[in-house]
Tab-separated table of C-alpha atoms and ligand atoms in Angstrom:
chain	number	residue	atom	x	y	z
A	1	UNK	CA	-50.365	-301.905	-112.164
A	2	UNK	CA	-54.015	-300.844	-112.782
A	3	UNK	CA	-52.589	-298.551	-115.741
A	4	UNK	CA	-50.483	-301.513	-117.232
A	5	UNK	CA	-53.769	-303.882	-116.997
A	6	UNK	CA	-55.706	-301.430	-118.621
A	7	UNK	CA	-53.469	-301.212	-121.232
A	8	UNK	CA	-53.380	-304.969	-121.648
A	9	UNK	CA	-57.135	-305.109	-121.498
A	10	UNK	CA	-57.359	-302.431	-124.778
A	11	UNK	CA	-55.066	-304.280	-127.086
A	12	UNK	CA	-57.346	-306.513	-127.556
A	13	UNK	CA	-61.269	-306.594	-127.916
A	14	UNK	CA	-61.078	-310.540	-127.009
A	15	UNK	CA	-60.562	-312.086	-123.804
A	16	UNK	CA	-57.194	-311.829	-122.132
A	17	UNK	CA	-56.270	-314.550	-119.771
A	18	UNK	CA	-55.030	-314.315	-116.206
A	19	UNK	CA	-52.553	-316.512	-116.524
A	20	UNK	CA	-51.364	-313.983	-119.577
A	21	UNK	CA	-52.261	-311.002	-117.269
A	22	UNK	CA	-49.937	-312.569	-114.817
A	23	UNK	CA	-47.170	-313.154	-116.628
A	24	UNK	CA	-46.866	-309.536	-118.526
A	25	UNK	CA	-47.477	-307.961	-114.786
A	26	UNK	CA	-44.610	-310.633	-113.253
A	27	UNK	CA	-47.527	-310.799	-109.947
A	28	UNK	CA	-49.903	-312.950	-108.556
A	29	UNK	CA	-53.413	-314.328	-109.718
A	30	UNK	CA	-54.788	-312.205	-106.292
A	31	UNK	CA	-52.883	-309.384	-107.313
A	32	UNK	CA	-54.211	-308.945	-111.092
A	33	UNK	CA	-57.894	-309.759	-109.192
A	34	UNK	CA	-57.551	-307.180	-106.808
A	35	UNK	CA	-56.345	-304.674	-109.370
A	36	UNK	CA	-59.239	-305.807	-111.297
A	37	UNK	CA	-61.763	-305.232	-108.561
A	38	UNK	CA	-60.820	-301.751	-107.518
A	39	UNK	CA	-60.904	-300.548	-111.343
A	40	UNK	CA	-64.413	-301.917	-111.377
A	41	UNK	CA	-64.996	-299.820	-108.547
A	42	UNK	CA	-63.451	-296.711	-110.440
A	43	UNK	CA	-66.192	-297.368	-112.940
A	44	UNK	CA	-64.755	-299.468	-115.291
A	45	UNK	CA	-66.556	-302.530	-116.727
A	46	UNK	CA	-64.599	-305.604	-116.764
A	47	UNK	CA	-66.003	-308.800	-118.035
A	48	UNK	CA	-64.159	-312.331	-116.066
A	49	UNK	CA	-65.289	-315.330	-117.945
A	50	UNK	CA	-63.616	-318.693	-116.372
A	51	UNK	CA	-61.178	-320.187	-119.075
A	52	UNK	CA	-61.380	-316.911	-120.641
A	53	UNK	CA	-60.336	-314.540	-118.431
A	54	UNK	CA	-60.638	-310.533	-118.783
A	55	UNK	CA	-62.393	-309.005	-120.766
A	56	UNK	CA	-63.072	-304.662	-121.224
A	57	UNK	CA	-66.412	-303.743	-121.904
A	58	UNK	CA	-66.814	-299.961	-120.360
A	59	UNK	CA	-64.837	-297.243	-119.547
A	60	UNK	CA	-65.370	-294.136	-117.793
A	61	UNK	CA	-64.623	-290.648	-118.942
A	62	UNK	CA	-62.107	-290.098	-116.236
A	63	UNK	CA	-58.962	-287.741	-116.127
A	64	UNK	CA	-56.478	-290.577	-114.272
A	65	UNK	CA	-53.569	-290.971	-114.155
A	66	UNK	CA	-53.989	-294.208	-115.214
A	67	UNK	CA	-56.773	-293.951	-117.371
A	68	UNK	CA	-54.672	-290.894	-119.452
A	69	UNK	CA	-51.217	-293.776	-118.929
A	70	UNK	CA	-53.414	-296.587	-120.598
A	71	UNK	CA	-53.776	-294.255	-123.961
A	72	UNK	CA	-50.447	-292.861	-124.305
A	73	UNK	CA	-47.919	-294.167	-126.358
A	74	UNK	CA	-45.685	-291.162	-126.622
A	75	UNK	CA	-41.905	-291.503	-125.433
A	76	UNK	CA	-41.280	-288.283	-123.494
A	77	UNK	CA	-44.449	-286.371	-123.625
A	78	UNK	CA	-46.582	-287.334	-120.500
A	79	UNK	CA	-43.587	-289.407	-119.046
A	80	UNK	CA	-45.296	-288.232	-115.473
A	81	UNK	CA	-49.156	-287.617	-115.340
A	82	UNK	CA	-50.035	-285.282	-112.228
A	83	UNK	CA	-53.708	-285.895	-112.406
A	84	UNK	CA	-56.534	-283.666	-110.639
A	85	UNK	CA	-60.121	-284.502	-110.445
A	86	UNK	CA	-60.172	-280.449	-109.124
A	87	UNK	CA	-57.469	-278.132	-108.742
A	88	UNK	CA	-58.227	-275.120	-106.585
A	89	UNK	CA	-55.073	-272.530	-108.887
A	90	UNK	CA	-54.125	-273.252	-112.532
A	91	UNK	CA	-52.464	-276.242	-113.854
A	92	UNK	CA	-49.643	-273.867	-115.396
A	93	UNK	CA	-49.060	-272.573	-112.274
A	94	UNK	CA	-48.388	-276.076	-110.713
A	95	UNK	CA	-46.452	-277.559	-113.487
A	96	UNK	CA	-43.943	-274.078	-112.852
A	97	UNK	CA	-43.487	-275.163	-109.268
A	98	UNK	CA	-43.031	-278.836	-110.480
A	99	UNK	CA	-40.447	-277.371	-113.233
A	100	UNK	CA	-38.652	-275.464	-110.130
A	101	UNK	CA	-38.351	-278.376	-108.133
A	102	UNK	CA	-36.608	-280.314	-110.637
A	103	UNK	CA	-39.359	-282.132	-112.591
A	104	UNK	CA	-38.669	-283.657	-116.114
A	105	UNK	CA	-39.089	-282.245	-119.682
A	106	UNK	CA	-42.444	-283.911	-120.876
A	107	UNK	CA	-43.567	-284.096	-117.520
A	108	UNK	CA	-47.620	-283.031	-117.933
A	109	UNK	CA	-50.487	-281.718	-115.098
A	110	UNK	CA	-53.565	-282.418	-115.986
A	111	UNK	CA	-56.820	-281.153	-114.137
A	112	UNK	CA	-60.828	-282.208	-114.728
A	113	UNK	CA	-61.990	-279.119	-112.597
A	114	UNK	CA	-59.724	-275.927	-113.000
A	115	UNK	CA	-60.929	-273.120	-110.381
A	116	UNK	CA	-58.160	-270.722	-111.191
A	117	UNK	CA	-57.471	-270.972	-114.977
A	118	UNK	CA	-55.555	-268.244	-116.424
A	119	UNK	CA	-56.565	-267.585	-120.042
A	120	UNK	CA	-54.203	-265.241	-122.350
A	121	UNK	CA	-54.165	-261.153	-121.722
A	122	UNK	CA	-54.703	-261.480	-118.027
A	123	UNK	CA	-57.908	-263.057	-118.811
A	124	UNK	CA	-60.025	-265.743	-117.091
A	125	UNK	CA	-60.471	-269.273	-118.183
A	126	UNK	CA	-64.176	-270.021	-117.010
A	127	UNK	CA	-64.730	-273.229	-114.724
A	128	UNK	CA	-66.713	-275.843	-116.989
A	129	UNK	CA	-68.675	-278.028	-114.891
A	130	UNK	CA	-66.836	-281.223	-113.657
A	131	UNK	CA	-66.108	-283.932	-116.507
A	132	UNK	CA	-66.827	-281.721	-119.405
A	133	UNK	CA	-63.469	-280.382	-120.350
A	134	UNK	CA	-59.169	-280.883	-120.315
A	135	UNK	CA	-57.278	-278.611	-118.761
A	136	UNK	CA	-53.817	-279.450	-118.724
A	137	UNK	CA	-50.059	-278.294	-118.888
A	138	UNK	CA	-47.231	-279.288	-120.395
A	139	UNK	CA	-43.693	-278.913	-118.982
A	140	UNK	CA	-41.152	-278.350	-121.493
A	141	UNK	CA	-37.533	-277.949	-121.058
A	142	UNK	CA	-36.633	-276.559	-124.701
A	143	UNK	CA	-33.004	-275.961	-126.083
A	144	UNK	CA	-34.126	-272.553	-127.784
A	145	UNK	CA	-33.431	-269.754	-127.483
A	146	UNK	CA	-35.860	-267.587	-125.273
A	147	UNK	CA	-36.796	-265.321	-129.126
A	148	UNK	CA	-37.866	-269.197	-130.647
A	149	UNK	CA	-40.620	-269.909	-127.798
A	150	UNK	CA	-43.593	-268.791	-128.822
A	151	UNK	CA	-43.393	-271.150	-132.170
A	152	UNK	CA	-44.153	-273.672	-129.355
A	153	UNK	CA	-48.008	-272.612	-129.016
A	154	UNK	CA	-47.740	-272.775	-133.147
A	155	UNK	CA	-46.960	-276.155	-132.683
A	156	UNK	CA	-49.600	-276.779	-129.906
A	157	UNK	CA	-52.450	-275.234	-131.965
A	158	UNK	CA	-51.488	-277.672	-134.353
A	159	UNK	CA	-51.033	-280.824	-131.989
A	160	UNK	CA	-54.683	-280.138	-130.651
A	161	UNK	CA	-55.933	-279.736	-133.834
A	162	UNK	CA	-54.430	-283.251	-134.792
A	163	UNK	CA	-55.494	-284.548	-131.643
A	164	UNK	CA	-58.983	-283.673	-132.592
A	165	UNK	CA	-58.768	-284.981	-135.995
A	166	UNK	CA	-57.836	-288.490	-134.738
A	167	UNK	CA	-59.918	-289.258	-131.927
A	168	UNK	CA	-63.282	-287.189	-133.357
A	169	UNK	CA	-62.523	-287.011	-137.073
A	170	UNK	CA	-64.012	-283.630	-137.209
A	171	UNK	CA	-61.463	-280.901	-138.855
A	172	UNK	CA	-61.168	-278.143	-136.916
A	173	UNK	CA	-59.158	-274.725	-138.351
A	174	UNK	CA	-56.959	-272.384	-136.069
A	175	UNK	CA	-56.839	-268.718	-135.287
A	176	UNK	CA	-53.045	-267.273	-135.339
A	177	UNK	CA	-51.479	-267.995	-133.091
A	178	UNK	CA	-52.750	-270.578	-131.271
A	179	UNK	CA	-56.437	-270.538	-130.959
A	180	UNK	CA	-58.663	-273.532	-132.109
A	181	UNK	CA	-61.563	-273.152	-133.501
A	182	UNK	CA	-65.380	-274.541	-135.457
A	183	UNK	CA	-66.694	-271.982	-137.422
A	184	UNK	CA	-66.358	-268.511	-135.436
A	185	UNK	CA	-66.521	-270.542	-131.986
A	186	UNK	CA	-63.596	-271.437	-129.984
A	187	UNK	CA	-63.173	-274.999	-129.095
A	188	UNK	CA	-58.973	-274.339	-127.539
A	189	UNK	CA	-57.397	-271.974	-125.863
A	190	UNK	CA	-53.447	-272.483	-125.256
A	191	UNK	CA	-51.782	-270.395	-122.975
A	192	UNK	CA	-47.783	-270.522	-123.619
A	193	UNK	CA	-45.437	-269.517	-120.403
A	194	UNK	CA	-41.762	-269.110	-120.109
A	195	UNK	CA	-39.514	-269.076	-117.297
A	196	UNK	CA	-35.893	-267.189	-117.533
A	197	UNK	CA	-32.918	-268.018	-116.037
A	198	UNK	CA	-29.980	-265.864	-117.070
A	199	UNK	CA	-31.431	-265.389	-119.987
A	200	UNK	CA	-32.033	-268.917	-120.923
A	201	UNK	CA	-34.893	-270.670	-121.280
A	202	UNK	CA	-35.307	-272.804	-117.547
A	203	UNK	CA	-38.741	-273.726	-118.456
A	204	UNK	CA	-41.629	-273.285	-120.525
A	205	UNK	CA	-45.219	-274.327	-119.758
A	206	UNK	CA	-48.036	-274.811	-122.576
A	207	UNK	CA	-51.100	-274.876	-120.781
A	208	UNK	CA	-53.887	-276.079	-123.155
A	209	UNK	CA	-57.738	-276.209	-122.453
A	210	UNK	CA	-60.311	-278.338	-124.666
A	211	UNK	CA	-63.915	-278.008	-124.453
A	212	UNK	CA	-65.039	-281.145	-124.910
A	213	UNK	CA	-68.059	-282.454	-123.725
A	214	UNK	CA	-70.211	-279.630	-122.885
A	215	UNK	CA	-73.696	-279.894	-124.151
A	216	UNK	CA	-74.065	-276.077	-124.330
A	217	UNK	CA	-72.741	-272.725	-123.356
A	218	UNK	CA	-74.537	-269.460	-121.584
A	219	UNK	CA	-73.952	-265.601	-121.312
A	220	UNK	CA	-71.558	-264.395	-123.363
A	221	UNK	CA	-69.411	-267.940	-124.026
A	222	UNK	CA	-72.856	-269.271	-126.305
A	223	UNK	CA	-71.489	-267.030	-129.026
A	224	UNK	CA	-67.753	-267.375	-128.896
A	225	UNK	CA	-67.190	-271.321	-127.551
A	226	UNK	CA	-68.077	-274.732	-128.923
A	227	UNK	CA	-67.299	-277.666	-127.616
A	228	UNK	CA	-66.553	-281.154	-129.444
A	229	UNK	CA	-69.567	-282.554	-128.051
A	230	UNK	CA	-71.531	-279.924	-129.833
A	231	UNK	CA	-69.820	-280.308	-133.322
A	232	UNK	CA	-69.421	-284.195	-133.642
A	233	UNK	CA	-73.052	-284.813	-131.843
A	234	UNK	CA	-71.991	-287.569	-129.469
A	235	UNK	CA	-68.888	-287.471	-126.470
A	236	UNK	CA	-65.779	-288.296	-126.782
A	237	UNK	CA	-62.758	-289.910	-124.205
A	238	UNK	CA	-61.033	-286.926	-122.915
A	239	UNK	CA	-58.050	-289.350	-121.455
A	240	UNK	CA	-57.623	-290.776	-125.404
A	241	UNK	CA	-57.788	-287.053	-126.775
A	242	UNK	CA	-55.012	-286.194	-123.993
A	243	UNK	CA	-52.783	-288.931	-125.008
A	244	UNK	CA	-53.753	-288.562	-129.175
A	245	UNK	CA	-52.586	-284.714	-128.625
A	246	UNK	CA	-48.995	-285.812	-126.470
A	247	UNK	CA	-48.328	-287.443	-129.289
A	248	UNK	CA	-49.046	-285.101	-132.078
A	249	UNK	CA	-47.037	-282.605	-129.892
A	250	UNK	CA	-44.127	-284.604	-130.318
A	251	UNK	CA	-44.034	-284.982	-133.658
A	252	UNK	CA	-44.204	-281.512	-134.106
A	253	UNK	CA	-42.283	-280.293	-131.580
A	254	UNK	CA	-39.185	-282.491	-132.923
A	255	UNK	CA	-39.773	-281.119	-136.481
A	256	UNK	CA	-39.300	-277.306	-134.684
A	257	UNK	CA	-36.054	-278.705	-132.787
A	258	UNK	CA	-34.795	-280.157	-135.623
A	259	UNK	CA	-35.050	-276.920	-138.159
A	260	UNK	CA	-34.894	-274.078	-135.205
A	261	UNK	CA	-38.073	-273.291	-137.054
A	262	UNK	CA	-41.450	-273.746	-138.427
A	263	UNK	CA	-40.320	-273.964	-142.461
A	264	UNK	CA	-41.486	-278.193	-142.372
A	265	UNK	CA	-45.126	-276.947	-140.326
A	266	UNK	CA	-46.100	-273.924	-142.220
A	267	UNK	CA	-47.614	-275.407	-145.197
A	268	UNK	CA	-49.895	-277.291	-143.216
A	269	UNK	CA	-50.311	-274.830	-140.178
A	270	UNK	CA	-51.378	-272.277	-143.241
A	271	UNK	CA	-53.833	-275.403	-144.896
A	272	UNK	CA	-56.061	-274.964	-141.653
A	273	UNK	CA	-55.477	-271.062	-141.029
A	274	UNK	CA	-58.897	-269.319	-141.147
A	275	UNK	CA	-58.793	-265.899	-142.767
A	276	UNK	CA	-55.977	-266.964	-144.957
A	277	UNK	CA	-56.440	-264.525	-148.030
A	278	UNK	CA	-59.288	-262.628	-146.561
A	279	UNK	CA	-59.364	-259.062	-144.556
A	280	UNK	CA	-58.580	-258.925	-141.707
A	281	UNK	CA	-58.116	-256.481	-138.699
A	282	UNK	CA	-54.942	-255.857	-136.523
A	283	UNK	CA	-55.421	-254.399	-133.630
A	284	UNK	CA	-51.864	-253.643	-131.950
A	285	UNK	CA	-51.010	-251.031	-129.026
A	286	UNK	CA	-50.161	-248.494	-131.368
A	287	UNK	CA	-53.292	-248.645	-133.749
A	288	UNK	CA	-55.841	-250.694	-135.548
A	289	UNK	CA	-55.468	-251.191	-139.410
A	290	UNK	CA	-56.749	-253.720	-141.934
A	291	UNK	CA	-54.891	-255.878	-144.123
A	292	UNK	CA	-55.108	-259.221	-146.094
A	293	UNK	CA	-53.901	-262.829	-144.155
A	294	UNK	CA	-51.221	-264.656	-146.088
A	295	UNK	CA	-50.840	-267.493	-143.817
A	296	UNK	CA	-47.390	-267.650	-141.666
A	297	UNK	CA	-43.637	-267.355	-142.128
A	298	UNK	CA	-40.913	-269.732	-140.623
A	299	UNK	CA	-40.735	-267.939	-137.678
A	300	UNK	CA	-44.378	-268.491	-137.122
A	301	UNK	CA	-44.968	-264.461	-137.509
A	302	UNK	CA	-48.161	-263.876	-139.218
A	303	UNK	CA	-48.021	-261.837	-142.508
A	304	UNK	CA	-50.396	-259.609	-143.428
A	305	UNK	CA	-50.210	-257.419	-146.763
A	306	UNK	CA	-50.928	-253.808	-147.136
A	307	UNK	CA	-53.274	-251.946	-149.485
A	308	UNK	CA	-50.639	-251.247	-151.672
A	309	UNK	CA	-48.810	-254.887	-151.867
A	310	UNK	CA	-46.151	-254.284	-149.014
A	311	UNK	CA	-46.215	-257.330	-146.548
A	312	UNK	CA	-46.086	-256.838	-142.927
A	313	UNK	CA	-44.779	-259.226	-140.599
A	314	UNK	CA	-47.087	-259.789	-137.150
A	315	UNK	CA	-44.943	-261.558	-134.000
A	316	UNK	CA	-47.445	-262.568	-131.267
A	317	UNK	CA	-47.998	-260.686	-127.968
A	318	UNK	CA	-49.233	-257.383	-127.825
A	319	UNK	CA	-51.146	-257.848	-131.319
A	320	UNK	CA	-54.713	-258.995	-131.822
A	321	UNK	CA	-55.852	-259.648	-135.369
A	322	UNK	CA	-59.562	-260.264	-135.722
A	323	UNK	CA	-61.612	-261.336	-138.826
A	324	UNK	CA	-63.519	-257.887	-140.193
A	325	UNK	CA	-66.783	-259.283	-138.620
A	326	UNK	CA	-65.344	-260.440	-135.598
A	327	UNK	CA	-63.794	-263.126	-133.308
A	328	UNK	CA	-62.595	-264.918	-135.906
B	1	BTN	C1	-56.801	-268.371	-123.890
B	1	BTN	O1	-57.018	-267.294	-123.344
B	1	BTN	O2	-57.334	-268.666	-124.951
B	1	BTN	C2	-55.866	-269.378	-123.250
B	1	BTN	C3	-56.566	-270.278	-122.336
B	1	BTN	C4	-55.667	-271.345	-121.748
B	1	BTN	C5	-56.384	-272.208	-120.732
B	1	BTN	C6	-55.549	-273.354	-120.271
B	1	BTN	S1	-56.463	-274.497	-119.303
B	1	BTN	C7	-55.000	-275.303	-118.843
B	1	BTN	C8	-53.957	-274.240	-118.614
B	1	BTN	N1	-54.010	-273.744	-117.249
B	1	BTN	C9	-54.363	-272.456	-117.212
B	1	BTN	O3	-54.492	-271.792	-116.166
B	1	BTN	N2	-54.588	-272.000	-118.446
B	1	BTN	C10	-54.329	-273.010	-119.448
């Protein structure tokens, strides 16, 4: 009810009766005040003029479940919101037990704190403080086969970057395959798990994290992460960047379902590549060479052309590919 009110309350910047409120929530006068009062106490500022009614003035840059339900307008992606203000493991870890008990396609964990976020590589992902950053999963039940999955953190790189575009404005690029990125800083990481079962797909989890609102970073993060905070110069709703990137995903996602491929995404994944055309380094198990970017195939491989013209195609995992000066 408090998520269906809120909704109510933001399609509108006027006054919205309680007699109106009512009648879209099929309850009581006491029952829309009550919801009313305990989102007031949640933080939110709601306005009640008599012969008016209700009226939303402030909002609080929560992680809800409601808060993240009033924003979305997606029709699978986020169909259940498990919402944590802190989560002691990873949020892909807990959407995998959801997906084993059962839990729907679309279904999507979301977390304000993160203590144990797993970052690609066996890596960390560091604990920002609390209402800074997103870190959330996304429970996907795919018909692809197991080879097609990782064109699904393609697609996420690009969600998140549309995400960003609509609720900041600020045009971020991507690092293949999937990281997002200002400049040489990282603003995204997206961390892409798959579950087998008989050699099927069962389930596969894109856990995606967002710096957001941090003012700053220290130690060794100031030089590799941004945050959006730090680019657009003000903060922004994390629960309306959730919901603007659910829906992206499904665009996207039903483009790659559609074609069993990227072919429809790669001319724009390839508009915001950085290093496209430019030198770059590949660092793979069995050596480190350079070569020149030319943006991705179908497939979502990344190819990368030799001194002497021949083009080499790069599938994710085991390779790195850095710019010549760096990170990016
Ligand atoms: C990377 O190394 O760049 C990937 C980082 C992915 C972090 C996100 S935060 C939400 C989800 N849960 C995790 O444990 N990791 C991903």
């Amino acid at each position: 009810m408090k998520e269906k009110i809120l909704k109510l309350l933001r399609q509108t910047d006027d006054y919205i009766s309680g007699q109106d409120l009512c009648e879209h929530l099929g309850v009581s006068r006491t029952a829309v005040w009550k919801a009313v009062n305990a989102l007031k106490a949640e933080g939110y500022q709601i306005e009640a003029v008599q012969n008016k009614g209700y009226r939303l003035t402030g909002v609080p840059d929560v992680l809800t479940e409601e808060e993240i339900g009033s924003h979305l307008d997606t029709s699978w992606a986020g169909c259940r919101v498990e919402a944590y203000e802190r989560i002691s493991y990873s949020t892909n870890l807990r959407a995998k037990e959801l997906a084993g008990r059962g839990a729907a396609h679309g279904t999507l964990v979301v977390a304000d704190v993160q203590e144990g976020g797993k970052g690609r590589r066996g890596r960390e992902w560091v604990v920002p403080p609390a209402g800074t950053n997103i870190a959330m999963s996304l429970l996907l039940r795919p018909s692809l086969a197991p080879s097609q999955a990782s064109m699904l953190t393609l697609v996420a790189a690009l969600a998140v970057r549309k995400g960003i575009q609509e609720i900041t404005g600020l045009e971020a690029r991507i690092k293949w395959p999937n990281d997002v990125i200002f400049g040489r800083k990282k603003v995204c990481g997206i961390l892409t798990e798959m579950t087998l079962e008989e050699g099927e797909i069962q389930c596969v989890i894109v856990g995606i994290g967002i710096n957001v609102n941090n003012e700053s970073f220290s130690g060794d993060l100031e030089e590799k992460a941004t945050s959006l905070a730090m680019e657009g110069g003000r903060n922004y709703s994390r629960a309306a960047l959730v919901a603007a990137v659910m829906k992206a995903f499904e665009t996207y996602y039903a483009e790659l379902l559609a074609d069993g491929d990227l072919r429809n995404l790669t001319a724009e994944y390839n508009s915001c590549l950085t290093a496209r055309n430019e030198t770059v380094c590949i660092m793979a198990p069995d050596g480190v060479w350079e070569g020149t970017s030319r943006g991705i195939n179908a497939g979502g491989a990344l190819l990368v052309e030799h001194a002497d013209g021949q083009i080499e195609e790069i599938v994710s995992g085991e390779v790195s590919v850095r710019g010549i000066y760096g990170y990016v």
